[in-house]
N, C-alpha and C. Protein backbone atom coordinates (compact mmCIF):
# COMPACT_ATOMS: atom_id res chain seq x y z
N MET A 1 281.17 12.66 -185.42
CA MET A 1 279.72 13.11 -185.18
C MET A 1 279.03 11.82 -184.63
N ARG A 2 279.46 10.53 -184.88
CA ARG A 2 278.81 9.57 -184.32
C ARG A 2 279.13 9.40 -182.67
N ASP A 3 280.31 9.78 -182.50
CA ASP A 3 280.68 10.00 -181.09
C ASP A 3 279.88 10.89 -180.25
N LEU A 4 279.73 12.14 -180.85
CA LEU A 4 278.88 13.12 -180.35
C LEU A 4 277.35 12.67 -180.17
N ARG A 5 276.88 12.20 -181.18
CA ARG A 5 275.45 11.73 -181.11
C ARG A 5 275.39 10.50 -180.11
N GLY A 6 276.50 9.67 -179.91
CA GLY A 6 276.31 8.72 -178.85
C GLY A 6 276.25 9.26 -177.59
N ARG A 7 277.14 10.28 -177.30
CA ARG A 7 277.10 10.85 -175.92
C ARG A 7 275.82 11.50 -175.57
N ILE A 8 275.16 12.24 -176.55
CA ILE A 8 273.89 12.80 -176.32
C ILE A 8 272.84 11.79 -176.08
N ASP A 9 272.84 10.68 -176.91
CA ASP A 9 271.94 9.73 -176.77
C ASP A 9 272.00 8.90 -175.35
N THR A 10 273.19 8.73 -174.95
CA THR A 10 273.39 8.22 -173.65
C THR A 10 272.95 9.18 -172.56
N THR A 11 273.09 10.45 -172.71
CA THR A 11 272.52 11.34 -171.77
C THR A 11 270.91 11.33 -171.76
N MET A 12 270.43 11.32 -172.89
CA MET A 12 268.95 11.33 -173.01
C MET A 12 268.29 9.95 -172.57
N GLN A 13 268.95 8.91 -172.54
CA GLN A 13 268.41 7.67 -172.06
C GLN A 13 268.20 7.69 -170.50
N ASP A 14 268.86 8.68 -169.92
CA ASP A 14 268.62 8.85 -168.47
C ASP A 14 267.30 9.53 -168.21
N THR A 15 266.19 8.67 -167.94
CA THR A 15 264.82 9.34 -167.93
C THR A 15 264.76 10.31 -166.59
N SER A 16 265.76 10.33 -165.67
CA SER A 16 265.60 11.23 -164.54
C SER A 16 265.88 12.62 -165.02
N ILE A 17 266.57 12.84 -166.22
CA ILE A 17 266.76 14.08 -166.68
C ILE A 17 265.46 14.69 -167.22
N CYS A 18 265.04 15.87 -166.57
CA CYS A 18 263.80 16.37 -167.08
C CYS A 18 263.88 17.87 -167.32
N ASP A 19 265.09 18.54 -167.25
CA ASP A 19 265.08 19.99 -167.65
C ASP A 19 266.46 20.19 -168.32
N PHE A 20 266.62 21.41 -169.01
CA PHE A 20 267.65 21.53 -169.91
C PHE A 20 268.95 21.81 -169.11
N LYS A 21 268.88 22.33 -168.01
CA LYS A 21 270.07 22.52 -167.29
C LYS A 21 270.79 21.23 -166.77
N THR A 22 269.87 20.36 -166.34
CA THR A 22 270.44 19.04 -165.84
C THR A 22 270.92 18.30 -167.10
N PHE A 23 270.37 18.41 -168.28
CA PHE A 23 270.75 17.89 -169.46
C PHE A 23 272.31 18.45 -169.89
N SER A 24 272.34 19.75 -169.69
CA SER A 24 273.58 20.41 -170.11
C SER A 24 274.74 19.95 -169.01
N ASP A 25 274.33 19.80 -167.78
CA ASP A 25 275.38 19.44 -166.74
C ASP A 25 275.84 18.09 -166.99
N VAL A 26 274.91 17.11 -167.29
CA VAL A 26 275.47 15.78 -167.50
C VAL A 26 276.30 15.70 -168.67
N LEU A 27 275.84 16.27 -169.79
CA LEU A 27 276.72 16.29 -170.98
C LEU A 27 278.09 16.95 -170.70
N ALA A 28 278.15 18.00 -169.86
CA ALA A 28 279.48 18.53 -169.55
C ALA A 28 280.28 17.43 -168.78
N ARG A 29 279.83 16.67 -167.94
CA ARG A 29 280.60 15.58 -167.33
C ARG A 29 281.07 14.58 -168.45
N SER A 30 280.42 14.58 -169.58
CA SER A 30 280.83 13.67 -170.61
C SER A 30 281.81 14.28 -171.61
N GLY A 31 282.12 15.51 -171.27
CA GLY A 31 283.08 16.26 -172.18
C GLY A 31 282.44 17.04 -173.19
N VAL A 32 281.07 17.24 -173.12
CA VAL A 32 280.42 18.09 -174.14
C VAL A 32 279.82 19.21 -173.59
N ASN A 33 280.28 20.43 -174.09
CA ASN A 33 279.67 21.78 -173.56
C ASN A 33 278.51 22.20 -174.60
N VAL A 34 277.45 22.42 -173.87
CA VAL A 34 276.17 22.79 -174.69
C VAL A 34 276.01 24.33 -174.65
N SER A 35 275.82 25.11 -175.71
CA SER A 35 275.44 26.40 -175.69
C SER A 35 274.35 26.71 -176.48
N VAL A 36 273.59 27.77 -176.12
CA VAL A 36 272.29 27.94 -176.80
C VAL A 36 272.39 29.34 -177.38
N ARG A 37 271.97 29.59 -178.61
CA ARG A 37 271.82 30.72 -179.22
C ARG A 37 270.67 30.94 -180.05
N GLY A 38 269.80 31.67 -179.37
CA GLY A 38 268.45 31.87 -179.98
C GLY A 38 267.78 30.53 -179.97
N GLN A 39 267.21 30.19 -181.14
CA GLN A 39 266.53 28.80 -181.32
C GLN A 39 267.52 27.72 -181.70
N ASN A 40 268.77 27.96 -181.67
CA ASN A 40 269.74 27.09 -182.09
C ASN A 40 270.54 26.55 -180.90
N VAL A 41 271.09 25.42 -180.96
CA VAL A 41 271.90 24.79 -179.89
C VAL A 41 273.20 24.20 -180.66
N SER A 42 274.40 24.49 -180.02
CA SER A 42 275.57 23.86 -180.51
C SER A 42 276.34 23.12 -179.42
N TYR A 43 277.14 22.14 -179.80
CA TYR A 43 277.71 21.25 -178.95
C TYR A 43 279.29 21.39 -179.31
N ALA A 44 280.15 21.57 -178.16
CA ALA A 44 281.54 21.70 -178.44
C ALA A 44 282.13 20.60 -177.65
N PHE A 45 283.12 19.83 -178.15
CA PHE A 45 283.63 18.69 -177.62
C PHE A 45 284.94 18.23 -178.10
N LEU A 46 285.70 17.34 -177.42
CA LEU A 46 286.94 16.84 -178.01
C LEU A 46 286.63 15.42 -178.60
N ASP A 47 287.18 15.26 -179.71
CA ASP A 47 286.98 13.87 -180.33
C ASP A 47 288.02 12.91 -179.86
N ALA A 48 287.82 11.75 -180.38
CA ALA A 48 288.79 10.65 -180.01
C ALA A 48 290.40 11.00 -180.19
N ASN A 49 290.65 11.98 -181.05
CA ASN A 49 291.98 12.37 -181.23
C ASN A 49 292.38 13.62 -180.44
N LYS A 50 291.48 13.97 -179.48
CA LYS A 50 291.69 15.12 -178.55
C LYS A 50 291.69 16.37 -179.50
N LYS A 51 290.90 16.41 -180.47
CA LYS A 51 290.71 17.67 -181.27
C LYS A 51 289.43 18.33 -180.86
N GLN A 52 289.37 19.63 -180.72
CA GLN A 52 288.28 20.28 -180.44
C GLN A 52 287.38 20.41 -181.68
N ARG A 53 286.13 20.04 -181.34
CA ARG A 53 285.11 19.99 -182.38
C ARG A 53 283.90 20.86 -181.94
N ARG A 54 283.08 21.22 -182.78
CA ARG A 54 281.90 21.98 -182.54
C ARG A 54 280.91 21.63 -183.63
N ALA A 55 279.56 21.43 -183.20
CA ALA A 55 278.61 21.04 -184.12
C ALA A 55 277.16 21.52 -183.67
N ARG A 56 276.45 22.00 -184.68
CA ARG A 56 275.00 22.49 -184.26
C ARG A 56 274.08 21.41 -184.33
N GLY A 57 273.00 21.66 -183.61
CA GLY A 57 271.95 20.57 -183.56
C GLY A 57 271.43 20.20 -185.01
N LYS A 58 271.27 21.24 -185.77
CA LYS A 58 270.86 20.93 -187.15
C LYS A 58 271.60 19.92 -187.94
N ARG A 59 272.97 20.09 -187.72
CA ARG A 59 273.92 19.20 -188.57
C ARG A 59 273.71 17.81 -187.98
N LEU A 60 273.49 17.77 -186.67
CA LEU A 60 273.43 16.32 -186.06
C LEU A 60 272.13 15.52 -186.40
N GLY A 61 271.00 16.36 -186.59
CA GLY A 61 269.78 15.87 -187.06
C GLY A 61 268.67 16.45 -186.07
N THR A 62 267.38 16.24 -186.59
CA THR A 62 266.25 16.81 -185.85
C THR A 62 266.27 16.31 -184.38
N ASP A 63 266.58 15.15 -184.07
CA ASP A 63 266.50 14.71 -182.73
C ASP A 63 267.52 15.31 -181.86
N TYR A 64 268.45 16.15 -182.43
CA TYR A 64 269.36 16.76 -181.57
C TYR A 64 269.26 18.26 -181.46
N GLU A 65 268.18 18.79 -182.07
CA GLU A 65 267.95 20.10 -182.06
C GLU A 65 267.39 20.73 -180.74
N LYS A 66 267.45 21.96 -180.56
CA LYS A 66 266.90 22.55 -179.34
C LYS A 66 265.42 22.23 -179.05
N GLU A 67 264.64 22.46 -179.98
CA GLU A 67 263.12 22.32 -179.74
C GLU A 67 262.81 20.92 -179.61
N THR A 68 263.39 19.91 -180.13
CA THR A 68 263.19 18.48 -180.08
C THR A 68 263.56 18.08 -178.57
N ILE A 69 264.74 18.47 -178.13
CA ILE A 69 265.21 18.20 -176.89
C ILE A 69 264.32 18.76 -175.74
N LEU A 70 264.05 20.07 -175.91
CA LEU A 70 263.19 20.72 -175.00
C LEU A 70 261.67 20.05 -174.93
N ASN A 71 261.17 19.70 -175.99
CA ASN A 71 259.94 18.92 -176.09
C ASN A 71 259.87 17.71 -175.31
N GLU A 72 261.04 16.91 -175.56
CA GLU A 72 261.26 15.63 -174.80
C GLU A 72 261.25 15.85 -173.26
N LEU A 73 262.16 16.90 -172.98
CA LEU A 73 262.27 17.19 -171.50
C LEU A 73 260.95 17.64 -170.85
N GLU A 74 260.18 18.40 -171.50
CA GLU A 74 258.90 18.87 -171.05
C GLU A 74 257.93 17.74 -170.93
N ARG A 75 258.08 16.80 -171.78
CA ARG A 75 257.05 15.65 -171.77
C ARG A 75 257.46 14.88 -170.55
N ARG A 76 258.82 14.60 -170.35
CA ARG A 76 259.11 13.88 -169.24
C ARG A 76 258.72 14.58 -167.92
N THR A 77 258.79 15.89 -167.84
CA THR A 77 258.37 16.60 -166.69
C THR A 77 256.81 16.36 -166.37
N ARG A 78 256.08 16.48 -167.50
CA ARG A 78 254.54 16.22 -167.26
C ARG A 78 254.38 14.79 -166.96
N GLU A 79 255.09 13.97 -167.50
CA GLU A 79 254.81 12.52 -167.18
C GLU A 79 255.26 12.30 -165.79
N ARG A 80 256.42 12.86 -165.27
CA ARG A 80 256.75 12.67 -164.00
C ARG A 80 255.74 13.29 -162.99
N THR A 81 255.31 14.58 -163.31
CA THR A 81 254.29 15.14 -162.40
C THR A 81 253.07 14.33 -162.43
N ALA A 82 252.58 13.79 -163.63
CA ALA A 82 251.38 13.01 -163.46
C ALA A 82 251.63 11.78 -162.63
N GLN A 83 252.82 11.09 -162.77
CA GLN A 83 253.19 9.98 -162.02
C GLN A 83 253.15 10.38 -160.39
N GLN A 84 253.78 11.51 -160.09
CA GLN A 84 253.73 11.92 -158.77
C GLN A 84 252.36 12.06 -158.23
N LEU A 85 251.54 12.80 -159.12
CA LEU A 85 250.12 13.01 -158.69
C LEU A 85 249.31 11.60 -158.48
N ASP A 86 249.74 10.74 -159.44
CA ASP A 86 249.10 9.31 -159.33
C ASP A 86 249.60 8.66 -158.06
N ARG A 87 250.87 8.84 -157.79
CA ARG A 87 251.26 8.23 -156.53
C ARG A 87 250.69 8.84 -155.18
N GLU A 88 250.47 10.14 -155.32
CA GLU A 88 249.88 10.93 -154.22
C GLU A 88 248.41 10.45 -154.03
N ASP A 89 247.80 10.45 -155.26
CA ASP A 89 246.33 10.05 -155.21
C ASP A 89 246.25 8.47 -154.61
N GLN A 90 247.21 7.61 -155.15
CA GLN A 90 247.08 6.34 -154.73
C GLN A 90 247.42 6.24 -153.24
N SER A 91 248.39 7.17 -152.83
CA SER A 91 248.78 7.04 -151.38
C SER A 91 247.52 7.61 -150.57
N ARG A 92 246.90 8.75 -151.13
CA ARG A 92 245.63 9.11 -150.25
C ARG A 92 244.55 8.07 -150.33
N ALA A 93 244.39 7.45 -151.32
CA ALA A 93 243.40 6.41 -151.40
C ALA A 93 243.67 5.26 -150.52
N THR A 94 244.92 4.93 -150.49
CA THR A 94 245.49 3.92 -149.63
C THR A 94 245.30 4.28 -148.14
N GLU A 95 245.56 5.59 -147.82
CA GLU A 95 245.39 6.03 -146.49
C GLU A 95 243.87 6.02 -146.08
N LEU A 96 243.08 6.48 -147.17
CA LEU A 96 241.60 6.51 -146.83
C LEU A 96 241.21 4.98 -146.60
N VAL A 97 241.59 4.30 -147.39
CA VAL A 97 241.11 2.76 -147.19
C VAL A 97 241.50 2.35 -145.89
N ARG A 98 242.88 2.68 -145.42
CA ARG A 98 243.34 2.25 -144.11
C ARG A 98 242.61 2.87 -143.02
N GLU A 99 242.23 4.11 -143.13
CA GLU A 99 241.43 4.84 -142.12
C GLU A 99 240.04 4.23 -142.01
N THR A 100 239.52 3.91 -143.21
CA THR A 100 238.19 3.35 -143.20
C THR A 100 238.22 1.92 -142.54
N THR A 101 239.25 1.13 -142.94
CA THR A 101 239.29 -0.17 -142.34
C THR A 101 239.46 -0.02 -140.86
N SER A 102 240.36 1.00 -140.43
CA SER A 102 240.59 1.07 -138.91
C SER A 102 239.35 1.50 -138.26
N THR A 103 238.51 2.41 -138.96
CA THR A 103 237.30 2.86 -138.40
C THR A 103 236.26 1.70 -138.16
N ASP A 104 236.26 0.89 -139.27
CA ASP A 104 235.31 -0.27 -139.18
C ASP A 104 235.75 -1.24 -138.08
N THR A 105 237.03 -1.38 -138.10
CA THR A 105 237.60 -2.29 -137.00
C THR A 105 237.28 -1.88 -135.63
N ALA A 106 237.45 -0.47 -135.36
CA ALA A 106 237.05 0.13 -134.14
C ALA A 106 235.62 0.01 -133.87
N LEU A 107 234.81 0.24 -134.84
CA LEU A 107 233.35 0.14 -134.59
C LEU A 107 232.92 -1.32 -134.24
N GLU A 108 233.53 -2.33 -134.96
CA GLU A 108 233.26 -3.71 -134.60
C GLU A 108 233.71 -4.09 -133.28
N GLN A 109 234.83 -3.48 -132.90
CA GLN A 109 235.38 -3.70 -131.51
C GLN A 109 234.49 -3.21 -130.49
N ARG A 110 234.03 -1.80 -130.72
CA ARG A 110 233.12 -1.26 -129.75
C ARG A 110 231.83 -2.00 -129.61
N GLU A 111 231.38 -2.47 -130.80
CA GLU A 111 230.06 -3.17 -130.75
C GLU A 111 230.23 -4.59 -130.07
N ARG A 112 231.41 -5.15 -130.19
CA ARG A 112 231.66 -6.46 -129.39
C ARG A 112 231.75 -6.10 -127.93
N GLN A 113 232.36 -4.99 -127.64
CA GLN A 113 232.50 -4.65 -126.20
C GLN A 113 231.15 -4.21 -125.65
N ALA A 114 230.30 -3.61 -126.37
CA ALA A 114 228.90 -3.17 -125.91
C ALA A 114 228.21 -4.57 -125.71
N GLN A 115 228.28 -5.52 -126.65
CA GLN A 115 227.65 -6.80 -126.53
C GLN A 115 228.07 -7.59 -125.35
N SER A 116 229.42 -7.42 -125.05
CA SER A 116 229.96 -8.19 -123.92
C SER A 116 229.48 -7.46 -122.72
N ARG A 117 229.33 -6.10 -122.57
CA ARG A 117 228.95 -5.52 -121.42
C ARG A 117 227.47 -5.58 -121.09
N LYS A 118 226.69 -5.89 -122.09
CA LYS A 118 225.23 -5.96 -121.93
C LYS A 118 224.84 -6.90 -120.93
N PRO A 119 225.29 -8.22 -120.75
CA PRO A 119 224.90 -9.01 -119.65
C PRO A 119 225.30 -8.37 -118.42
N ARG A 120 226.52 -7.79 -118.30
CA ARG A 120 226.90 -7.23 -117.09
C ARG A 120 225.92 -6.10 -116.64
N ILE A 121 225.53 -5.26 -117.61
CA ILE A 121 224.57 -4.14 -117.37
C ILE A 121 223.29 -4.73 -116.84
N ASP A 122 222.81 -5.79 -117.53
CA ASP A 122 221.56 -6.42 -117.20
C ASP A 122 221.60 -7.03 -115.70
N GLN A 123 222.77 -7.58 -115.38
CA GLN A 123 222.91 -8.09 -114.09
C GLN A 123 222.93 -6.93 -113.03
N LEU A 124 223.70 -5.90 -113.31
CA LEU A 124 223.75 -4.68 -112.49
C LEU A 124 222.46 -4.15 -112.27
N ARG A 125 221.54 -4.11 -113.41
CA ARG A 125 220.20 -3.55 -113.32
C ARG A 125 219.41 -4.36 -112.38
N ASN A 126 219.55 -5.63 -112.63
CA ASN A 126 218.63 -6.59 -111.73
C ASN A 126 219.08 -6.56 -110.27
N ALA A 127 220.49 -6.27 -110.06
CA ALA A 127 220.82 -6.15 -108.58
C ALA A 127 220.51 -4.88 -108.01
N VAL A 128 220.45 -3.79 -108.93
CA VAL A 128 220.16 -2.44 -108.31
C VAL A 128 218.59 -2.27 -108.11
N LYS A 129 217.81 -2.87 -108.83
CA LYS A 129 216.40 -2.66 -108.77
C LYS A 129 215.82 -2.92 -107.46
N PRO A 130 216.16 -4.14 -106.81
CA PRO A 130 215.64 -4.24 -105.36
C PRO A 130 216.05 -3.15 -104.51
N ILE A 131 217.39 -2.74 -104.64
CA ILE A 131 217.81 -1.57 -103.79
C ILE A 131 217.04 -0.43 -103.99
N ALA A 132 216.86 -0.03 -105.32
CA ALA A 132 216.02 1.18 -105.61
C ALA A 132 214.62 1.07 -105.11
N ASP A 133 213.97 -0.14 -105.25
CA ASP A 133 212.66 -0.36 -104.63
C ASP A 133 212.60 -0.16 -103.17
N HIS A 134 213.60 -0.61 -102.49
CA HIS A 134 213.77 -0.54 -101.05
C HIS A 134 213.97 1.04 -100.65
N LEU A 135 214.78 1.63 -101.44
CA LEU A 135 214.99 3.04 -101.12
C LEU A 135 213.69 3.83 -101.22
N GLN A 136 212.96 3.37 -102.34
CA GLN A 136 211.83 4.25 -102.63
C GLN A 136 210.80 3.95 -101.49
N HIS A 137 210.71 2.68 -100.98
CA HIS A 137 209.87 2.38 -99.93
C HIS A 137 210.30 3.15 -98.58
N PHE A 138 211.72 3.12 -98.38
CA PHE A 138 212.15 3.77 -97.31
C PHE A 138 211.93 5.24 -97.29
N THR A 139 211.98 5.90 -98.44
CA THR A 139 211.82 7.26 -98.65
C THR A 139 210.33 7.68 -98.24
N GLY A 140 209.41 6.74 -98.79
CA GLY A 140 207.96 6.92 -98.44
C GLY A 140 207.71 6.83 -97.04
N ALA A 141 208.44 5.93 -96.41
CA ALA A 141 208.15 5.74 -94.87
C ALA A 141 208.83 7.00 -94.15
N VAL A 142 209.85 7.48 -94.65
CA VAL A 142 210.53 8.65 -93.92
C VAL A 142 209.63 9.87 -94.11
N ARG A 143 208.98 10.06 -95.30
CA ARG A 143 208.03 11.15 -95.45
C ARG A 143 206.81 11.03 -94.51
N GLU A 144 206.33 9.78 -94.46
CA GLU A 144 205.22 9.60 -93.56
C GLU A 144 205.50 9.96 -92.21
N PHE A 145 206.70 9.50 -91.74
CA PHE A 145 207.10 9.78 -90.25
C PHE A 145 207.35 11.20 -90.15
N ALA A 146 207.92 11.89 -91.06
CA ALA A 146 208.24 13.41 -91.15
C ALA A 146 206.86 14.03 -90.87
N GLY A 147 205.80 13.53 -91.60
CA GLY A 147 204.52 14.19 -91.56
C GLY A 147 203.96 14.08 -90.15
N LYS A 148 204.17 12.88 -89.51
CA LYS A 148 203.56 12.60 -88.22
C LYS A 148 204.21 13.59 -87.18
N VAL A 149 205.51 13.62 -87.28
CA VAL A 149 206.35 14.44 -86.48
C VAL A 149 205.94 15.80 -86.57
N GLU A 150 205.66 16.39 -87.75
CA GLU A 150 205.22 17.63 -88.05
C GLU A 150 204.04 17.92 -87.28
N GLN A 151 202.98 16.96 -87.49
CA GLN A 151 201.74 17.18 -86.80
C GLN A 151 201.88 17.13 -85.27
N ARG A 152 202.66 16.24 -84.79
CA ARG A 152 202.91 16.31 -83.28
C ARG A 152 203.52 17.61 -82.84
N VAL A 153 204.49 18.05 -83.59
CA VAL A 153 205.07 19.39 -83.24
C VAL A 153 203.79 20.50 -83.37
N ILE A 154 203.04 20.43 -84.20
CA ILE A 154 201.95 21.41 -84.35
C ILE A 154 201.03 21.22 -83.04
N ASP A 155 200.60 20.00 -82.80
CA ASP A 155 199.74 19.68 -81.69
C ASP A 155 200.48 20.13 -80.35
N SER A 156 201.68 19.96 -80.21
CA SER A 156 202.46 20.29 -79.05
C SER A 156 202.39 21.76 -78.78
N LYS A 157 202.67 22.51 -79.99
CA LYS A 157 202.53 23.97 -79.85
C LYS A 157 201.19 24.53 -79.41
N LEU A 158 200.15 23.75 -80.07
CA LEU A 158 198.76 24.20 -79.74
C LEU A 158 198.46 23.84 -78.19
N TYR A 159 198.95 22.67 -77.79
CA TYR A 159 198.71 22.32 -76.36
C TYR A 159 199.48 23.41 -75.56
N LYS A 160 200.74 23.72 -75.88
CA LYS A 160 201.45 24.73 -74.95
C LYS A 160 200.70 26.01 -74.92
N ASP A 161 200.27 26.47 -76.05
CA ASP A 161 199.43 27.64 -76.11
C ASP A 161 198.18 27.63 -75.24
N VAL A 162 197.31 26.48 -75.41
CA VAL A 162 196.23 26.38 -74.45
C VAL A 162 196.59 26.30 -73.09
N ALA A 163 197.64 25.43 -72.66
CA ALA A 163 198.05 25.49 -71.27
C ALA A 163 198.54 26.72 -70.79
N SER A 164 199.23 27.42 -71.53
CA SER A 164 199.70 28.76 -71.20
C SER A 164 198.55 29.64 -70.81
N ARG A 165 197.50 29.75 -71.68
CA ARG A 165 196.34 30.51 -71.45
C ARG A 165 195.66 30.07 -70.20
N PHE A 166 195.49 28.73 -69.97
CA PHE A 166 194.83 28.31 -68.80
C PHE A 166 195.49 28.68 -67.60
N LYS A 167 196.87 28.57 -67.63
CA LYS A 167 197.62 28.96 -66.36
C LYS A 167 197.46 30.48 -66.17
N ALA A 168 197.39 31.21 -67.27
CA ALA A 168 197.23 32.59 -67.04
C ALA A 168 195.91 32.97 -66.39
N ASP A 169 194.79 32.28 -66.90
CA ASP A 169 193.48 32.49 -66.35
C ASP A 169 193.38 32.00 -64.91
N LEU A 170 194.14 30.88 -64.56
CA LEU A 170 194.15 30.38 -63.13
C LEU A 170 194.84 31.47 -62.25
N ALA A 171 195.92 31.99 -62.82
CA ALA A 171 196.61 33.06 -62.06
C ALA A 171 195.80 34.25 -61.69
N LYS A 172 195.05 34.55 -62.83
CA LYS A 172 194.23 35.77 -62.67
C LYS A 172 193.17 35.50 -61.59
N GLN A 173 192.44 34.40 -61.74
CA GLN A 173 191.45 33.94 -60.71
C GLN A 173 192.10 33.97 -59.22
N GLU A 174 193.16 33.28 -59.17
CA GLU A 174 193.93 33.27 -57.90
C GLU A 174 194.10 34.58 -57.30
N GLN A 175 194.59 35.54 -58.12
CA GLN A 175 195.00 36.72 -57.76
C GLN A 175 193.79 37.53 -57.22
N ALA A 176 192.67 37.42 -58.05
CA ALA A 176 191.29 38.00 -57.61
C ALA A 176 190.75 37.61 -56.29
N ARG A 177 191.05 36.05 -56.12
CA ARG A 177 190.59 35.47 -54.88
C ARG A 177 191.48 36.04 -53.59
N GLN A 178 192.71 36.22 -53.96
CA GLN A 178 193.56 36.73 -52.89
C GLN A 178 193.17 38.09 -52.51
N ASN A 179 192.83 38.89 -53.53
CA ASN A 179 192.51 40.26 -53.24
C ASN A 179 191.19 40.39 -52.49
N ALA A 180 190.25 39.53 -52.81
CA ALA A 180 189.05 39.51 -52.11
C ALA A 180 189.16 39.23 -50.64
N ILE A 181 190.16 38.05 -50.33
CA ILE A 181 190.34 37.64 -49.02
C ILE A 181 191.06 38.91 -48.21
N LYS A 182 191.92 39.52 -48.91
CA LYS A 182 192.63 40.76 -48.30
C LYS A 182 191.69 41.73 -47.85
N GLN A 183 190.71 42.03 -48.75
CA GLN A 183 189.65 43.09 -48.62
C GLN A 183 188.71 42.68 -47.45
N ASP A 184 188.42 41.38 -47.36
CA ASP A 184 187.47 40.88 -46.25
C ASP A 184 188.19 41.02 -44.98
N LEU A 185 189.44 40.52 -44.96
CA LEU A 185 190.22 40.69 -43.79
C LEU A 185 190.33 42.11 -43.24
N ALA A 186 190.59 42.91 -44.21
CA ALA A 186 190.78 44.35 -43.89
C ALA A 186 189.47 44.92 -43.22
N LYS A 187 188.28 44.49 -43.84
CA LYS A 187 187.13 45.02 -43.18
C LYS A 187 186.92 44.45 -41.85
N ARG A 188 187.27 43.12 -41.66
CA ARG A 188 187.03 42.53 -40.32
C ARG A 188 188.06 43.05 -39.32
N MET A 189 189.19 43.44 -39.69
CA MET A 189 190.15 43.96 -38.75
C MET A 189 190.00 45.43 -38.52
N ALA A 190 189.17 46.12 -39.25
CA ALA A 190 189.11 47.50 -39.04
C ALA A 190 188.35 47.83 -37.71
N PRO A 191 188.59 48.84 -36.89
CA PRO A 191 188.05 49.01 -35.52
C PRO A 191 186.62 49.66 -35.72
N LYS A 192 185.75 49.16 -34.88
CA LYS A 192 184.42 49.71 -34.93
C LYS A 192 184.25 51.07 -34.40
N LYS A 193 183.24 51.82 -34.86
CA LYS A 193 183.09 53.14 -34.34
C LYS A 193 182.16 53.01 -33.15
N GLN A 194 182.60 53.80 -31.99
CA GLN A 194 181.77 53.82 -30.79
C GLN A 194 180.67 54.79 -30.83
N PRO A 195 179.42 54.50 -30.37
CA PRO A 195 178.37 55.55 -30.39
C PRO A 195 178.75 56.75 -29.50
N GLN A 196 178.57 57.90 -29.92
CA GLN A 196 178.81 59.11 -29.27
C GLN A 196 177.72 59.40 -28.00
N LYS A 197 178.19 59.71 -26.88
CA LYS A 197 177.31 60.05 -25.64
C LYS A 197 176.71 61.48 -25.85
N SER A 198 175.45 61.56 -25.46
CA SER A 198 174.80 62.93 -25.70
C SER A 198 174.69 63.59 -24.31
N TYR A 199 175.22 64.71 -24.30
CA TYR A 199 175.24 65.70 -23.06
C TYR A 199 173.98 66.62 -22.89
N TYR A 200 172.96 66.39 -23.77
CA TYR A 200 171.90 67.28 -23.75
C TYR A 200 170.89 66.79 -22.68
N ARG A 201 170.39 67.54 -21.82
CA ARG A 201 169.33 67.43 -20.79
C ARG A 201 168.07 67.93 -21.00
N GLU A 202 167.14 67.14 -21.10
CA GLU A 202 165.88 67.79 -21.39
C GLU A 202 165.24 68.42 -20.05
N PRO A 203 164.33 69.32 -20.33
CA PRO A 203 163.73 69.97 -19.13
C PRO A 203 162.89 69.08 -18.25
N GLU A 204 162.84 69.18 -17.02
CA GLU A 204 162.04 68.42 -16.12
C GLU A 204 160.54 68.70 -16.44
N GLY A 205 159.82 67.60 -16.19
CA GLY A 205 158.42 67.69 -16.41
C GLY A 205 158.08 67.28 -17.86
N ARG A 206 159.01 67.04 -18.80
CA ARG A 206 158.75 66.54 -20.09
C ARG A 206 159.18 65.22 -20.14
N SER A 207 158.21 64.47 -20.61
CA SER A 207 158.62 63.00 -20.87
C SER A 207 159.47 63.01 -22.08
N ARG A 208 160.15 61.88 -21.98
CA ARG A 208 160.99 61.74 -23.19
C ARG A 208 160.11 60.83 -24.20
């Protein structure tokens, strides 16, 4: 019985065993076969004299009964689950701290980069400002020139219109003058009518 208790105790000392099946498999490798009947558990084994033995949990003691062993295994399962959750929580917390630290580092780096770029930006702004002012002045000059060109185009169109009308009037006047000259020449060149001779003779003794 002492030998059997020792084998069971050695198996239960392995805290990695958290379920009844694993408990039974490990005991089987130690030469102890576990069988369950209702609320009872019995152990079959060979003693030191190679004699087949069988004992119930009640006979071995309360620590070797089914309920006690199951309660211990369930406690280990809960404890392992809690430890796993704690490890996961700790891992998440560590990861969160790492991410926060990484974010803070990135923000600090960006801030340093922004501070280092600020003088360059100021230099660039100072360099660009005269160019921008010159461009603005040039744009104003271009607009003024465009306005003058537009006005000249308008004046040119107006001049062309007046000149065209003046030429048309001159052409009409010249045409009228030519027509008058032609009419005068026609009158001058026309043959004159000769006076007709009278063949009527008045009677003698009458004075004319």
